[in-house]
Amino acid sequence: MVIVTAAAITAGAYGAYKGGEAAVHGTQTKVRDIKKERERKKERKEGKEKQEARKEAEDKLHASRTVDERLSMMRGKHSTRSTTGEKKKNIFSKFRKGGK
């Protein structure tokens, strides 16, 4: 009887040990996943903020270019140079006196 009791206690202790090991491993995995998700969430938020900042800067640049183009058209100053610096054909040159 004593041997059966000892065997039952040993089996119970072994089962508790293995169960505890599994619980520790599961907890470690959960903690790691929570940390990773927290980091991913932070990176997504920073990415969205950067994306919005770039969009605002792009819109502002586009708006200023549009205003500059409208003002130059209103003043009669039509660009004869492209953004690369090479001379563009001015479409209004044929209407000027002595057009080239």
Coordinates of N, CA and C in Angstrom, one line a residue:
M1 N 0.8 -1.2 0.0 CA 0.0 0.0 0.0 C 0.9 1.3 0.0
V2 N 1.9 1.2 0.7 CA 2.8 2.4 0.8 C 3.4 2.6 -0.5
I3 N 3.8 1.6 -1.3 CA 4.4 1.8 -2.6 C 3.4 2.4 -3.5
V4 N 2.2 2.0 -3.5 CA 1.1 2.6 -4.4 C 0.9 4.0 -4.0
T5 N 0.9 4.4 -2.8 CA 0.7 5.8 -2.3 C 1.9 6.6 -2.8
A6 N 3.1 6.0 -2.6 CA 4.3 6.8 -3.0 C 4.3 7.0 -4.6
A7 N 3.9 6.0 -5.3 CA 3.9 6.1 -6.8 C 2.8 7.1 -7.2
A8 N 1.7 7.2 -6.5 CA 0.7 8.1 -6.8 C 1.2 9.6 -6.5
I9 N 1.9 9.7 -5.4 CA 2.4 11.0 -5.0 C 3.5 11.5 -6.1
T10 N 4.3 10.5 -6.5 CA 5.3 10.8 -7.4 C 4.7 11.2 -8.8
A11 N 3.7 10.5 -9.2 CA 3.0 10.8 -10.5 C 2.4 12.1 -10.4
G12 N 1.7 12.4 -9.3 CA 1.1 13.7 -9.1 C 2.1 14.9 -9.1
A13 N 3.2 14.7 -8.5 CA 4.3 15.7 -8.4 C 4.8 15.9 -9.8
Y14 N 5.1 14.8 -10.5 CA 5.6 14.9 -11.9 C 4.6 15.6 -12.8
G15 N 3.4 15.3 -12.7 CA 2.3 15.9 -13.5 C 2.3 17.4 -13.2
A16 N 2.4 17.8 -11.9 CA 2.4 19.2 -11.5 C 3.6 19.9 -12.0
Y17 N 4.7 19.2 -12.0 CA 6.0 19.8 -12.5 C 5.8 20.1 -14.0
K18 N 5.4 19.1 -14.8 CA 5.2 19.2 -16.2 C 4.1 20.3 -16.6
G19 N 3.1 20.3 -15.8 CA 2.0 21.3 -16.0 C 2.6 22.7 -15.7
G20 N 3.4 22.8 -14.7 CA 4.0 24.1 -14.3 C 4.9 24.6 -15.4
E21 N 5.7 23.6 -16.0 CA 6.6 23.9 -17.1 C 5.8 24.5 -18.3
A22 N 4.7 23.8 -18.6 CA 3.9 24.2 -19.7 C 3.3 25.6 -19.5
A23 N 2.9 25.8 -18.2 CA 2.3 27.1 -17.9 C 3.3 28.2 -18.0
V24 N 4.6 28.0 -17.6 CA 5.6 29.0 -17.7 C 5.9 29.3 -19.1
H25 N 6.0 28.2 -19.9 CA 6.3 28.4 -21.4 C 5.2 29.2 -22.0
G26 N 3.9 28.8 -21.7 CA 2.8 29.5 -22.3 C 2.8 31.0 -21.9
T27 N 3.1 31.3 -20.6 CA 3.2 32.7 -20.1 C 4.3 33.5 -20.9
Q28 N 5.4 32.8 -21.0 CA 6.5 33.5 -21.7 C 6.1 33.9 -23.1
T29 N 5.4 32.9 -23.8 CA 5.0 33.2 -25.2 C 4.0 34.3 -25.2
K30 N 3.1 34.3 -24.3 CA 2.0 35.4 -24.2 C 2.7 36.8 -24.0
V31 N 3.6 36.8 -23.1 CA 4.3 38.1 -22.7 C 5.1 38.6 -24.0
R32 N 5.8 37.7 -24.6 CA 6.5 38.0 -25.8 C 5.6 38.6 -26.9
D33 N 4.4 37.9 -27.1 CA 3.5 38.3 -28.1 C 2.9 39.7 -27.8
I34 N 2.6 39.9 -26.5 CA 2.1 41.2 -26.1 C 3.1 42.3 -26.4
K35 N 4.4 42.1 -26.1 CA 5.4 43.1 -26.3 C 5.6 43.4 -27.8
K36 N 5.5 42.3 -28.6 CA 5.7 42.5 -30.1 C 4.5 43.3 -30.6
E37 N 3.3 43.0 -30.1 CA 2.1 43.7 -30.6 C 2.1 45.2 -30.2
R38 N 2.6 45.4 -29.0 CA 2.7 46.8 -28.5 C 3.7 47.6 -29.4
E39 N 4.8 46.9 -29.8 CA 5.8 47.6 -30.6 C 5.3 47.8 -32.0
R40 N 4.5 46.8 -32.6 CA 3.9 47.0 -33.9 C 2.9 48.1 -33.9
K41 N 2.1 48.2 -32.9 CA 1.1 49.3 -32.8 C 1.8 50.7 -32.8
K42 N 2.9 50.8 -32.0 CA 3.7 52.0 -31.9 C 4.3 52.4 -33.3
E43 N 4.8 51.4 -34.0 CA 5.4 51.6 -35.3 C 4.3 52.0 -36.3
R44 N 3.1 51.4 -36.3 CA 2.0 51.7 -37.2 C 1.6 53.2 -36.9
K45 N 1.5 53.6 -35.7 CA 1.1 54.9 -35.3 C 2.1 55.9 -35.8
E46 N 3.4 55.7 -35.6 CA 4.5 56.6 -36.1 C 4.5 56.6 -37.7
G47 N 4.2 55.5 -38.3 CA 4.1 55.4 -39.8 C 3.0 56.3 -40.3
K48 N 1.9 56.2 -39.6 CA 0.7 57.0 -40.1 C 1.0 58.5 -39.9
E49 N 1.6 58.9 -38.8 CA 2.0 60.3 -38.5 C 2.9 60.8 -39.6
K50 N 3.9 60.0 -39.9 CA 4.9 60.4 -41.0 C 4.2 60.5 -42.3
Q51 N 3.3 59.6 -42.6 CA 2.6 59.6 -43.9 C 1.7 60.9 -43.9
E52 N 1.0 61.2 -42.9 CA 0.2 62.4 -42.8 C 1.1 63.7 -43.0
A53 N 2.2 63.7 -42.3 CA 3.1 64.9 -42.4 C 3.6 65.0 -43.9
R54 N 4.0 63.9 -44.5 CA 4.4 64.0 -45.9 C 3.3 64.5 -46.8
K55 N 2.1 64.0 -46.6 CA 1.0 64.4 -47.4 C 0.7 65.9 -47.3
E56 N 0.8 66.4 -46.0 CA 0.5 67.8 -45.8 C 1.6 68.6 -46.5
A57 N 2.9 68.2 -46.4 CA 4.0 68.9 -47.0 C 3.8 68.9 -48.5
E58 N 3.4 67.8 -49.1 CA 3.2 67.7 -50.5 C 2.1 68.6 -51.0
D59 N 1.0 68.6 -50.2 CA -0.2 69.4 -50.6 C 0.2 70.9 -50.5
K60 N 1.0 71.3 -49.5 CA 1.4 72.6 -49.4 C 2.3 73.1 -50.5
L61 N 3.2 72.2 -50.9 CA 4.1 72.4 -52.0 C 3.3 72.6 -53.3
H62 N 2.4 71.6 -53.5 CA 1.5 71.7 -54.7 C 0.7 73.0 -54.8
A63 N 0.2 73.4 -53.6 CA -0.6 74.6 -53.6 C 0.2 75.8 -53.9
S64 N 1.4 75.9 -53.4 CA 2.3 77.0 -53.6 C 2.7 77.1 -55.1
R65 N 2.9 75.9 -55.7 CA 3.3 75.9 -57.1 C 2.1 76.3 -57.9
T66 N 0.9 75.9 -57.6 CA -0.2 76.3 -58.3 C -0.5 77.8 -58.3
V67 N -0.3 78.4 -57.1 CA -0.5 79.8 -56.9 C 0.6 80.5 -57.7
D68 N 1.8 80.1 -57.6 CA 2.9 80.7 -58.4 C 2.6 80.7 -59.9
E69 N 2.1 79.6 -60.4 CA 1.8 79.4 -61.8 C 0.7 80.4 -62.2
R70 N -0.3 80.5 -61.3 CA -1.4 81.4 -61.6 C -1.0 82.8 -61.6
L71 N -0.2 83.2 -60.7 CA 0.3 84.6 -60.6 C 1.2 84.9 -61.8
S72 N 2.0 84.0 -62.2 CA 2.9 84.3 -63.4 C 2.0 84.4 -64.6
M73 N 1.0 83.6 -64.7 CA 0.1 83.7 -65.9 C -0.7 85.0 -65.9
M74 N -1.1 85.5 -64.7 CA -1.8 86.7 -64.6 C -0.9 87.9 -65.0
R75 N 0.3 87.8 -64.6 CA 1.3 88.9 -64.9 C 1.8 88.8 -66.3
G76 N 1.5 87.7 -67.0 CA 2.0 87.6 -68.4 C 3.4 87.0 -68.5
K77 N 3.9 86.5 -67.4 CA 5.2 85.9 -67.4 C 5.1 84.4 -67.5
H78 N 5.3 84.0 -68.7 CA 5.1 82.6 -69.0 C 6.5 82.0 -69.0
S79 N 6.6 80.9 -68.3 CA 7.9 80.2 -68.2 C 8.5 79.8 -69.5
T80 N 9.7 80.0 -69.8 CA 10.4 79.5 -71.0 C 11.4 78.5 -70.6
R81 N 11.5 78.2 -69.3 CA 12.5 77.2 -68.9 C 11.8 76.1 -68.2
S82 N 12.2 74.9 -68.4 CA 11.6 73.7 -67.7 C 12.3 73.6 -66.4
T83 N 11.9 72.6 -65.6 CA 12.5 72.4 -64.3 C 14.0 71.9 -64.4
T84 N 14.3 71.4 -65.6 CA 15.7 70.9 -65.8 C 16.6 72.0 -66.3
G85 N 16.1 73.2 -66.6 CA 16.9 74.3 -67.0 C 17.0 74.4 -68.5
E86 N 16.5 73.5 -69.3 CA 16.6 73.7 -70.7 C 15.5 74.5 -71.2
K87 N 15.8 75.2 -72.4 CA 14.8 76.1 -72.9 C 13.6 75.3 -73.5
K88 N 12.4 75.8 -73.2 CA 11.2 75.2 -73.7 C 10.7 76.1 -74.8
K89 N 9.9 75.6 -75.7 CA 9.3 76.4 -76.8 C 8.1 77.2 -76.2
N90 N 8.2 78.5 -76.3 CA 7.1 79.3 -75.7 C 6.0 79.3 -76.7
I91 N 4.8 78.9 -76.3 CA 3.6 78.8 -77.3 C 3.1 80.2 -77.6
F92 N 3.5 81.3 -76.9 CA 3.0 82.6 -77.2 C 3.9 83.4 -78.1
S93 N 5.1 82.8 -78.4 CA 6.1 83.5 -79.2 C 5.6 83.8 -80.6
K94 N 4.8 83.0 -81.2 CA 4.3 83.2 -82.6 C 3.3 84.4 -82.7
F95 N 2.7 84.8 -81.5 CA 1.8 85.9 -81.5 C 2.4 87.2 -81.3
R96 N 3.6 87.2 -80.8 CA 4.3 88.5 -80.5 C 4.8 89.1 -81.8
K97 N 5.1 90.4 -81.7 CA 5.6 91.2 -82.8 C 7.0 90.6 -83.2
G98 N 7.2 90.3 -84.4 CA 8.5 89.7 -84.8 C 8.8 88.4 -84.2
G99 N 7.8 87.6 -84.0 CA 7.9 86.3 -83.3 C 9.0 85.4 -84.0
K100 N 9.6 84.6 -83.2 CA 10.7 83.8 -83.7 C 10.2 82.4 -84.0

